[in-house]
mmCIF file of C-alpha atoms in Angstrom:
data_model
loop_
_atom_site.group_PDB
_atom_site.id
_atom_site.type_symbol
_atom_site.label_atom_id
_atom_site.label_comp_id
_atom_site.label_asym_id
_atom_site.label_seq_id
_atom_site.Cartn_x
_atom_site.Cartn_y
_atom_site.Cartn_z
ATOM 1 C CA UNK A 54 -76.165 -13.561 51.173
ATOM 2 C CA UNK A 55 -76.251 -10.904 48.618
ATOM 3 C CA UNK A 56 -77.963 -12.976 45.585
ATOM 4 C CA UNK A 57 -80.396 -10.384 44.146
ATOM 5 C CA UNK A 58 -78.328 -7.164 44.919
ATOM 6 C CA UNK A 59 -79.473 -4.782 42.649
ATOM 7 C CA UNK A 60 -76.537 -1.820 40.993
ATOM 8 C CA UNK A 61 -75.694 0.229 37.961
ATOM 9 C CA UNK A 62 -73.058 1.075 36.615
ATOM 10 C CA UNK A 63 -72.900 4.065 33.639
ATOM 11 C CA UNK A 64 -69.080 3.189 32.937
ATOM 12 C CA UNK A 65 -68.608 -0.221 31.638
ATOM 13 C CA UNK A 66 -67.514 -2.533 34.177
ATOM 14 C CA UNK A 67 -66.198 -6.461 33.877
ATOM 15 C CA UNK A 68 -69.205 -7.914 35.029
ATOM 16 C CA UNK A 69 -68.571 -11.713 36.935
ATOM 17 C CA UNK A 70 -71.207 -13.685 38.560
ATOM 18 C CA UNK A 71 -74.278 -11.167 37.937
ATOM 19 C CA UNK A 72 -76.694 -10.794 35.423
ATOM 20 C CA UNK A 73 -77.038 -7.860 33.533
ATOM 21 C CA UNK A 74 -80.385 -6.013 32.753
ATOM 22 C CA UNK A 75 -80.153 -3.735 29.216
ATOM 23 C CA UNK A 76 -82.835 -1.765 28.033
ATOM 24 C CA UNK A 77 -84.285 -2.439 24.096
ATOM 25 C CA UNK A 78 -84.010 1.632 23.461
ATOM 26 C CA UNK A 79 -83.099 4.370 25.748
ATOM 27 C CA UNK A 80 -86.243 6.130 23.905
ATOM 28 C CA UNK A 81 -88.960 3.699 25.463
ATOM 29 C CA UNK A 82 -87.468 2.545 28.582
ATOM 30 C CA UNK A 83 -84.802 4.852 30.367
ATOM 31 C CA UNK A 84 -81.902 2.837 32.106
ATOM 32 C CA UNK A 85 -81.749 5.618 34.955
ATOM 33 C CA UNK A 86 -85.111 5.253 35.809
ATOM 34 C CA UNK A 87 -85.359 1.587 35.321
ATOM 35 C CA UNK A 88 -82.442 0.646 37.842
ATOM 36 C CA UNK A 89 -84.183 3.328 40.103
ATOM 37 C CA UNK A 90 -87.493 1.416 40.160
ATOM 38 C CA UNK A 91 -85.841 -2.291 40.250
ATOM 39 C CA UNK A 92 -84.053 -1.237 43.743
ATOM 40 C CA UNK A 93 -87.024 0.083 45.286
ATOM 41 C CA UNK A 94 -87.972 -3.690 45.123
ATOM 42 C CA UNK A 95 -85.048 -4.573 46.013
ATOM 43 C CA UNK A 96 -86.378 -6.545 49.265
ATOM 44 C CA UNK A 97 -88.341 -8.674 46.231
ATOM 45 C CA UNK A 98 -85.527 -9.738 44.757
ATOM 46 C CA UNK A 99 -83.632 -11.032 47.850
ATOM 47 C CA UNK A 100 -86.647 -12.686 48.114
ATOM 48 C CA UNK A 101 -86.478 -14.570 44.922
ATOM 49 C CA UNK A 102 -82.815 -16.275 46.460
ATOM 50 C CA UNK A 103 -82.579 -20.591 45.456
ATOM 51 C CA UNK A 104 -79.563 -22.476 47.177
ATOM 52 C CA UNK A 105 -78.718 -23.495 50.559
ATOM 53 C CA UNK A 106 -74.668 -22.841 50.615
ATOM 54 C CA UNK A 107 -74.504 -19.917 48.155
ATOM 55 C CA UNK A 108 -77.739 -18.648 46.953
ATOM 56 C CA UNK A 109 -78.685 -17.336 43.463
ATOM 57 C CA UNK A 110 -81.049 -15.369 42.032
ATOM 58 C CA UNK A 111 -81.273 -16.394 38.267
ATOM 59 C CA UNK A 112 -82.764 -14.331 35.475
ATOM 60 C CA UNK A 113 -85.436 -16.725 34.764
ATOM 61 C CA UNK A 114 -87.095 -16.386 38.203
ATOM 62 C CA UNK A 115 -87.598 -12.084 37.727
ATOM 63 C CA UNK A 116 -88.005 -11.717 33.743
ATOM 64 C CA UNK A 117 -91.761 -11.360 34.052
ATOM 65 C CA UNK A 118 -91.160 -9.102 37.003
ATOM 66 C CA UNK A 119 -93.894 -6.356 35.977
ATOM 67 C CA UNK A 120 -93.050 -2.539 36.564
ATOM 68 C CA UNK A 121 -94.439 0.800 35.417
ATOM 69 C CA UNK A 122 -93.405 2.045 31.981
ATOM 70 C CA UNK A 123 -94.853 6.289 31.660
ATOM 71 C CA UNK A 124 -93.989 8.015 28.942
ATOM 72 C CA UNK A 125 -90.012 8.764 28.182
ATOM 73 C CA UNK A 126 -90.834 12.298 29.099
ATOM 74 C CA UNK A 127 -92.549 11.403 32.892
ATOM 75 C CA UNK A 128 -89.057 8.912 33.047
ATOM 76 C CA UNK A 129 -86.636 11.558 32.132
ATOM 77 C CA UNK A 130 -88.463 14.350 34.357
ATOM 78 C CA UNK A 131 -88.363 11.708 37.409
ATOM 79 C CA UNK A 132 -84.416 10.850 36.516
ATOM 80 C CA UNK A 133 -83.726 14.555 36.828
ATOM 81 C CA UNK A 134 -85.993 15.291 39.610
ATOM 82 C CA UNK A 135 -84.719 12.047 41.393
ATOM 83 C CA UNK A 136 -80.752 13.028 40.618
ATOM 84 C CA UNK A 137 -81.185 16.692 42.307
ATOM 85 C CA UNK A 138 -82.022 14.792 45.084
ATOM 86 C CA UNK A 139 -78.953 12.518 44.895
ATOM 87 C CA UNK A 140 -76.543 15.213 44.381
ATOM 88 C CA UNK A 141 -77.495 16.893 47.899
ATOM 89 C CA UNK A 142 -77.218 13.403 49.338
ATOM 90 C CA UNK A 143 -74.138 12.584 47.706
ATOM 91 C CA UNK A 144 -72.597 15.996 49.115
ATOM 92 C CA UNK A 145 -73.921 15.561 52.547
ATOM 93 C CA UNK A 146 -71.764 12.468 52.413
ATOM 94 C CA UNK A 147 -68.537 14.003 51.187
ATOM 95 C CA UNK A 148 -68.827 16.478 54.134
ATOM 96 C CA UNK A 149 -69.880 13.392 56.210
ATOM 97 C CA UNK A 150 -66.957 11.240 55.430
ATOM 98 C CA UNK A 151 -64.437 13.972 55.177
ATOM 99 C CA UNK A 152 -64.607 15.273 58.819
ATOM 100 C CA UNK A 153 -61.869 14.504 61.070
ATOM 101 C CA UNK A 154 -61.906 16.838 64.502
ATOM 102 C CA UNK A 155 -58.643 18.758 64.279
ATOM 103 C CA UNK A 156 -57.587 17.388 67.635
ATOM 104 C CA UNK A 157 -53.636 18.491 67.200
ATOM 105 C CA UNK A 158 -54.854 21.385 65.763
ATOM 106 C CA UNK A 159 -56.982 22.744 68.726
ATOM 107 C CA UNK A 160 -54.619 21.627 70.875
ATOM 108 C CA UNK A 161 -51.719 24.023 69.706
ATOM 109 C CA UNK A 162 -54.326 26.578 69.089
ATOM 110 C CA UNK A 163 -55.132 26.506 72.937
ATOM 111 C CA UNK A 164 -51.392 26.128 74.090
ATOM 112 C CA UNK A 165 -50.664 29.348 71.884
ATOM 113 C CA UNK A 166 -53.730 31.192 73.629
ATOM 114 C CA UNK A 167 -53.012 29.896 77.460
ATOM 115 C CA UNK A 168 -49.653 31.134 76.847
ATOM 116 C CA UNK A 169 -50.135 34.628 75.963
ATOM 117 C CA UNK A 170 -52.540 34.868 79.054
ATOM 118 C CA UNK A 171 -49.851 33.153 80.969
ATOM 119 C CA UNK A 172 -45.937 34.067 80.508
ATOM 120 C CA UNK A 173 -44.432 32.572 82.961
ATOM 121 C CA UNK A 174 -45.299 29.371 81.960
ATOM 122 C CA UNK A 175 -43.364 29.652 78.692
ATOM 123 C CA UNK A 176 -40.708 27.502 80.122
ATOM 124 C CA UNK A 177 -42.665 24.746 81.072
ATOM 125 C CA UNK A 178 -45.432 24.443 78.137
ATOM 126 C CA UNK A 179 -43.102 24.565 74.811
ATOM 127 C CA UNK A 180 -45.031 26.002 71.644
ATOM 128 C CA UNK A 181 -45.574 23.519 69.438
ATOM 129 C CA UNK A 182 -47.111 20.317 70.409
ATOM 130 C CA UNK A 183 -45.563 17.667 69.465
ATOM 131 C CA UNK A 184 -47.260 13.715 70.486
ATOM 132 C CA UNK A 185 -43.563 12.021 70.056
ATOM 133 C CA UNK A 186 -41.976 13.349 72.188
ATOM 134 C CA UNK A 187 -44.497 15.523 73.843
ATOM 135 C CA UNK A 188 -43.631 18.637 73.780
ATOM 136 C CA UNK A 189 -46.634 21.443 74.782
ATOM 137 C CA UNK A 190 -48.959 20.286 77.372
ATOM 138 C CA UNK A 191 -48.192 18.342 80.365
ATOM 139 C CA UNK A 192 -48.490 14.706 79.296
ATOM 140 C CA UNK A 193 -49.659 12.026 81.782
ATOM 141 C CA UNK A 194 -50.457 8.228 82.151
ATOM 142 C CA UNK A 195 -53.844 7.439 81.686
ATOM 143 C CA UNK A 196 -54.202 5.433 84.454
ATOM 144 C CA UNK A 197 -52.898 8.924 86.895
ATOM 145 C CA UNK A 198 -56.036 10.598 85.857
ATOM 146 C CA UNK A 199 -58.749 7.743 86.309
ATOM 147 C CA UNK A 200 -60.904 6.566 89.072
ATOM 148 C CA UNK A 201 -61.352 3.278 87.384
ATOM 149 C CA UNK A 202 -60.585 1.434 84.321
ATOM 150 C CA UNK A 203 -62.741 -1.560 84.266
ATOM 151 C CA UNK A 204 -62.760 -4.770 81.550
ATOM 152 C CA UNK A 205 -66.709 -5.978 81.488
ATOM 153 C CA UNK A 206 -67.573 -9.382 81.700
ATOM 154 C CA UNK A 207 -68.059 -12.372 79.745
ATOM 155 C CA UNK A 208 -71.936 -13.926 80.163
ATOM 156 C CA UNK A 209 -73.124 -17.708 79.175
ATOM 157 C CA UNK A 210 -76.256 -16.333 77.030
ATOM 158 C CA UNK A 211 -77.255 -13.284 75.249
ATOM 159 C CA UNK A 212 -79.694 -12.529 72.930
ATOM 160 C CA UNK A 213 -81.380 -9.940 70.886
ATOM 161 C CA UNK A 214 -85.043 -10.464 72.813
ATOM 162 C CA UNK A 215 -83.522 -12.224 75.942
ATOM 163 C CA UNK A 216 -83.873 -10.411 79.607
ATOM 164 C CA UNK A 217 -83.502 -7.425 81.037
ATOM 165 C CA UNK A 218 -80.048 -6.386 80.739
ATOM 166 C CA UNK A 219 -78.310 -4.449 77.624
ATOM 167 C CA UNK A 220 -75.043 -6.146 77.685
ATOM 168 C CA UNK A 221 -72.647 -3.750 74.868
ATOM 169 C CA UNK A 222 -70.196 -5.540 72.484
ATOM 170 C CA UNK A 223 -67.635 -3.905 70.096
ATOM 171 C CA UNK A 224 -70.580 -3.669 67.527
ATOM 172 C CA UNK A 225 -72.189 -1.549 69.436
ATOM 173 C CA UNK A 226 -69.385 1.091 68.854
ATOM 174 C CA UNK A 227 -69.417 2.591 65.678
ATOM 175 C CA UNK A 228 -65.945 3.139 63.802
ATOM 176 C CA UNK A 229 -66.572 6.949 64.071
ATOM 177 C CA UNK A 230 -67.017 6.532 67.947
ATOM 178 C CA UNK A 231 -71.012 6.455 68.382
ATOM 179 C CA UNK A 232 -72.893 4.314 70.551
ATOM 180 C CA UNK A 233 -75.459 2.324 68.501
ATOM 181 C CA UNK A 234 -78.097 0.651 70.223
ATOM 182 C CA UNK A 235 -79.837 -1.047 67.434
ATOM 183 C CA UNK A 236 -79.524 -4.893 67.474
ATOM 184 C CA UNK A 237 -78.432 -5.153 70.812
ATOM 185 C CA UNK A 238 -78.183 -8.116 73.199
ATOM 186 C CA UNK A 239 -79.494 -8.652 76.263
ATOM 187 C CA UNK A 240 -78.853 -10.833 79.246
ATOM 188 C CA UNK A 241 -80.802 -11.966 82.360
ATOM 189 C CA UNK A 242 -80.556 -9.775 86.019
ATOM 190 C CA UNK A 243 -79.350 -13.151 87.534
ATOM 191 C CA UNK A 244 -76.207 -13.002 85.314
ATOM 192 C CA UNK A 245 -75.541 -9.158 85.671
ATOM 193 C CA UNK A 246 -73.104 -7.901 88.094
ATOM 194 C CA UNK A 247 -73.900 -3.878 89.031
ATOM 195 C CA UNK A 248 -70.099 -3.161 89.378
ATOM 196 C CA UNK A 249 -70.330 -3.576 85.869
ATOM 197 C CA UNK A 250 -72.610 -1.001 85.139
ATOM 198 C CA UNK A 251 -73.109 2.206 82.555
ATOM 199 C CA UNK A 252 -73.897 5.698 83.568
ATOM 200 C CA UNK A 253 -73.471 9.034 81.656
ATOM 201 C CA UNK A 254 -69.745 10.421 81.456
ATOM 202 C CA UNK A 255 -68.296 7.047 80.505
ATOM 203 C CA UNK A 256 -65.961 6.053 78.509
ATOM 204 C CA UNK A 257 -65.652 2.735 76.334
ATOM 205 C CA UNK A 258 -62.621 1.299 75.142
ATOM 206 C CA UNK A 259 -62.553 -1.680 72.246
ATOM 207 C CA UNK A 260 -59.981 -3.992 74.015
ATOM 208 C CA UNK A 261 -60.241 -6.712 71.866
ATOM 209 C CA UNK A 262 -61.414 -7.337 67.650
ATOM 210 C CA UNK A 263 -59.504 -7.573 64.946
ATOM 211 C CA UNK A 264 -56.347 -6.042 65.208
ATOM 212 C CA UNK A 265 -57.311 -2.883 62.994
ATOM 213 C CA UNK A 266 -60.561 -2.308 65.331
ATOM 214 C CA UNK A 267 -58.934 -2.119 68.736
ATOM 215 C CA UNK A 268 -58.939 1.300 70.096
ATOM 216 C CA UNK A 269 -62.175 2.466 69.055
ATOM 217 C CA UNK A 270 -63.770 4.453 71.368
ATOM 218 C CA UNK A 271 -67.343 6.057 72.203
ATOM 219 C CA UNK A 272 -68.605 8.464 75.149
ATOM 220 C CA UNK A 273 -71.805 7.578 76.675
ATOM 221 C CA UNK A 274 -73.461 10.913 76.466
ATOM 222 C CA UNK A 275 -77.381 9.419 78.612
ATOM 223 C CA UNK A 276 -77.860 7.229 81.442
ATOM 224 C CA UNK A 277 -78.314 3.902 80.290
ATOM 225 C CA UNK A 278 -79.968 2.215 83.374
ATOM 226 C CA UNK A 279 -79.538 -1.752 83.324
ATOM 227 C CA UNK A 280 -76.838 -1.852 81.161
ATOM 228 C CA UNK A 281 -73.560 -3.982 81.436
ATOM 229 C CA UNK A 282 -70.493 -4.426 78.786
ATOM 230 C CA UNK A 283 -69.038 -7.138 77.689
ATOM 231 C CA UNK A 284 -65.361 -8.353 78.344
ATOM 232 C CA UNK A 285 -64.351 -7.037 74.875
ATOM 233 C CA UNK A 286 -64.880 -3.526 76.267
ATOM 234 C CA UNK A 287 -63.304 -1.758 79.199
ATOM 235 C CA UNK A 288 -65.130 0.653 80.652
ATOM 236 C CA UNK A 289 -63.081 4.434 81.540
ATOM 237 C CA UNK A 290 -64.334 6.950 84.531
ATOM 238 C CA UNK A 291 -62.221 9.738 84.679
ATOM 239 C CA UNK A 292 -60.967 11.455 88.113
ATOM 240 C CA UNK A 293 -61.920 15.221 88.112
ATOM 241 C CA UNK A 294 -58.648 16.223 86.501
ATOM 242 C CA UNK A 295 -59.647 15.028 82.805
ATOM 243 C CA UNK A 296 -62.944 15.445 80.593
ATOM 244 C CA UNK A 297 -64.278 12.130 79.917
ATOM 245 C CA UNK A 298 -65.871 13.570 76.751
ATOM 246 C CA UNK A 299 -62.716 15.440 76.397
ATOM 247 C CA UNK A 300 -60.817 11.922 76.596
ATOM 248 C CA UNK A 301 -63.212 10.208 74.539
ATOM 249 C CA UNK A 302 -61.771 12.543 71.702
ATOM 250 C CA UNK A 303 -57.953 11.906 72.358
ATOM 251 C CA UNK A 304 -58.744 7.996 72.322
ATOM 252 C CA UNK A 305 -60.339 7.869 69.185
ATOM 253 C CA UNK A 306 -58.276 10.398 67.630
ATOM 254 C CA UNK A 307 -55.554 7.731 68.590
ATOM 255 C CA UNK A 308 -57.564 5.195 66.919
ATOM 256 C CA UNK A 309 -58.070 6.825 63.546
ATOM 257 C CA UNK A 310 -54.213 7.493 63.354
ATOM 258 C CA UNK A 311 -53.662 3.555 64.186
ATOM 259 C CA UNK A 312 -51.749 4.776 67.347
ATOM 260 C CA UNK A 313 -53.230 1.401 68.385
ATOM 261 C CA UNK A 314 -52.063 -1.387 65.787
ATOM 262 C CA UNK A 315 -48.804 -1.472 67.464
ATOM 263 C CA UNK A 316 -49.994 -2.144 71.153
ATOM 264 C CA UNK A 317 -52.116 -4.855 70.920
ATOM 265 C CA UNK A 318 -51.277 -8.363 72.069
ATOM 266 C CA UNK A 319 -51.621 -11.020 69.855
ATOM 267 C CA UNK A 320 -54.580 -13.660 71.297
ATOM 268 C CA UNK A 321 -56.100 -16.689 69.867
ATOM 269 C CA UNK A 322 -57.895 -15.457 66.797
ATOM 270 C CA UNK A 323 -58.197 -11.655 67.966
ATOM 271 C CA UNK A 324 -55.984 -8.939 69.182
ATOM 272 C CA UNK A 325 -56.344 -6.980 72.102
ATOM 273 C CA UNK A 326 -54.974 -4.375 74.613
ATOM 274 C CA UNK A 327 -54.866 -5.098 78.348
ATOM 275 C CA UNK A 328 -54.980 -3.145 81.053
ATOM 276 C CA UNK A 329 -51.572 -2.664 82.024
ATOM 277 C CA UNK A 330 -51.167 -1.013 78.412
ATOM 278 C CA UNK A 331 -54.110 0.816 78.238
ATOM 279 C CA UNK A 332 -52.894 2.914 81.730
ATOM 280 C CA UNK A 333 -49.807 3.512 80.593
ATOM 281 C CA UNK A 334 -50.778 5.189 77.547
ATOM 282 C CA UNK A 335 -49.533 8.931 77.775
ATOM 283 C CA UNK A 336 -52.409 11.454 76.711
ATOM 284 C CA UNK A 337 -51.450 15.521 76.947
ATOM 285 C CA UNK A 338 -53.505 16.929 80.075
ATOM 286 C CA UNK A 339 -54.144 20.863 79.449
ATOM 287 C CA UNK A 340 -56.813 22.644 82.327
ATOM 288 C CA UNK A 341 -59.743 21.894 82.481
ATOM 289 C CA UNK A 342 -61.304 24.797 80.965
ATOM 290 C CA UNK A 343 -59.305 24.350 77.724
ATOM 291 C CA UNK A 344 -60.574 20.750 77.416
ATOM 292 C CA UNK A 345 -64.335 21.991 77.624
ATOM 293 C CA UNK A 346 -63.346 24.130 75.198
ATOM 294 C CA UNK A 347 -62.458 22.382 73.019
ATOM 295 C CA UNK A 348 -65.427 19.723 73.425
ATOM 296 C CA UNK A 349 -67.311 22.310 72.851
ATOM 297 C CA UNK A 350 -65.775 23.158 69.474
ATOM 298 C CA UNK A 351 -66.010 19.631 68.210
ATOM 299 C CA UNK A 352 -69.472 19.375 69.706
ATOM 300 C CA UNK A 353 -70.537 22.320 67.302
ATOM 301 C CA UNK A 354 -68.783 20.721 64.117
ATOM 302 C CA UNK A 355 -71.014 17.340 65.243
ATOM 303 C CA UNK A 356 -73.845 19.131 64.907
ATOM 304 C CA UNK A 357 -73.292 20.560 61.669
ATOM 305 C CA UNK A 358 -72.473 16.308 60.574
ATOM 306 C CA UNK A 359 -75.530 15.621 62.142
ATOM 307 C CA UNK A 360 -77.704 17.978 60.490
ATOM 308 C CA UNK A 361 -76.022 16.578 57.224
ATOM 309 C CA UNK A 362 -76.861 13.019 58.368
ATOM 310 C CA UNK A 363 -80.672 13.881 58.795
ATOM 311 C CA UNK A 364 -80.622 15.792 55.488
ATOM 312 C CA UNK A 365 -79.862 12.802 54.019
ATOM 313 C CA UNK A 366 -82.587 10.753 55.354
ATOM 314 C CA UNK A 367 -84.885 13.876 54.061
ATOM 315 C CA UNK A 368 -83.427 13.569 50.578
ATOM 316 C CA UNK A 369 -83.347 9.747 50.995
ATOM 317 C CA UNK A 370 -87.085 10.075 51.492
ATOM 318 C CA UNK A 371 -88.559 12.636 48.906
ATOM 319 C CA UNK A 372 -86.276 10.208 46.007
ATOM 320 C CA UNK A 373 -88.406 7.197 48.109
ATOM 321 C CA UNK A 374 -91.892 9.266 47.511
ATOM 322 C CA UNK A 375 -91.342 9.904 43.916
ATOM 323 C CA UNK A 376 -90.760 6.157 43.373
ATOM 324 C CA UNK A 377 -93.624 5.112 45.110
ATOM 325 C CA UNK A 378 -96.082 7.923 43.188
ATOM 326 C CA UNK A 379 -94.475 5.867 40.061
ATOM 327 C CA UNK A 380 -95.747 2.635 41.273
ATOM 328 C CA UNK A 381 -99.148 3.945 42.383
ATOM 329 C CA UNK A 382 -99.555 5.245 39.090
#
């Protein structure tokens, strides 16, 4: 599926079922700026794919491939501008990929604040928080402090352009907890049950994927009208004791740590975790006001991940113009 992928390597590599591209001399055609102007057709060479059971894209079918050759010193000044560029992408994605929310860490922060306001509680709340055993704030069963947890439902058909109805798989949750709505399915109104609906302030639970994917969890943060979910996910609404949001975090906090590989039942082909397990998981249960809080602290760190996501795409585009202005000449 991936005859034609175009990458470069500056360290050498053991190279196995690829063909490699070499410049003649580094002072006509620069290798830098030659892999950068091969993968911005890289949609062409996917296109060139022969085979029915593994594809291939041979050298033979792209050696007259035509590109534009400026002079060294238009190539080099493009490399350089071109790897600025990269290097504010490429940090973006260290800050990106590094973030964890410091869950724990808030946690005990609060505990050690709430009791300093509140001294008499000292007996009950123990400093340090500690998930096993608990030790800190109150733990409780999740299924004490929800309204409903609901598994969705299996339907006969759905499709990408078929009716009216978003029905939500697993793939629609992202391993770092965010809804993604591109690609979805749909299903007809005939075969969609409203009990089964979404609405802002939920909660979705992976109940069932491979064993290291069960547990992840996203908050639905809009109203999604004529939506559904399917019977891989189960669907959380909190009682007015417990942040959703604010449980969203715990559950996929739990997730990261792989709190969850040890719970799940073993099904034909996939794991999962029912819903007898999934209430009786103990999550710790401070006030209210300390879960906003601390919502709103990881809400604020989002942001700043955000902004770093959509400097990317900036960066992602300028290195895109300067690539095209090489191809227009």
């Amino acid at each position: 599926a991936y005859a034609g992928f175009i990458n470069y390597f500056k360290q050498p590599i053991f190279a196995s079922d690829c063909t490699t591209i070499q410049t003649i001399s580094e002072d006509e055609l620069n290798s830098d700026f030659l892999y950068r102007v091969l993968k911005s057709k890289q949609e062409d060479f996917y296109a060139l794919q022969k085979g029915m059971g593994q594809p291939h894209v041979y050298s033979k079918d792209f050696i007259n491939f035509l590109i534009p050759l400026p002079p060294i010193e238009v190539q080099k000044q493009i490399v350089s501008e071109i790897e600025g560029y990269q290097k504010v992408i490429d940090g973006c994605r260290q800050v990106i990929d590094a973030w964890k929310p410091d869950v724990e860490g808030y946690l005990e922060e609060e505990l050690k604040t709430y009791l300093e306001a509140h001294p008499e509680q000292k007996e009950e709340l123990k400093e340090g928080l500690c998930p096993e055993p608990a030790e800190g704030w109150p733990m409780v069963k999740l299924g004490e402090v929800c309204e409903n947890i609901k598994p969705g439902f299996a339907c006969g058909k759905s499709e990408k352009d078929y009716g009216e109805v978003l029905h939500l798989r697993p793939m629609n949750i992202s391993s770092t907890g965010e809804l993604i709505l591109e690609d979805c399915k749909y299903i007809g109104m005939e075969e969609f049950d409203s009990s089964y609906s979404i609405k802002k302030g939920d909660v979705l639970f992976n109940n069932t994927n491979s064993k290291e994917l069960v547990g992840k969890t996203c908050y639905i943060s809009k109203d999604l009208p004529n939506t559904g979910y399917s019977n891989h996910l189960t669907r959380i609404r909190t009682s007015e004791k417990l942040n959703s949001y604010f449980l969203s975090i715990l559950l996929q906090n739990l997730f990261k740590k792989g709190f969850f590989l040890n719970l799940c039942h073993k099904w034909v082909g996939q794991a999962g975790i029912n819903n007898k397990v999934l209430q009786e998981i103990l999550i710790p249960l401070p006030p209210l006001s300390v879960q906003q809080r601390i919502v709103d602290r990881i809400e604020a760190e989002r942001k700043v991940i955000d902004g770093c996501r959509e400097l990317m795409k900036t960066y992602e585009e300028k290195i895109k113009w300067v690539i095209d202005k090489v191809w227009e000449g």
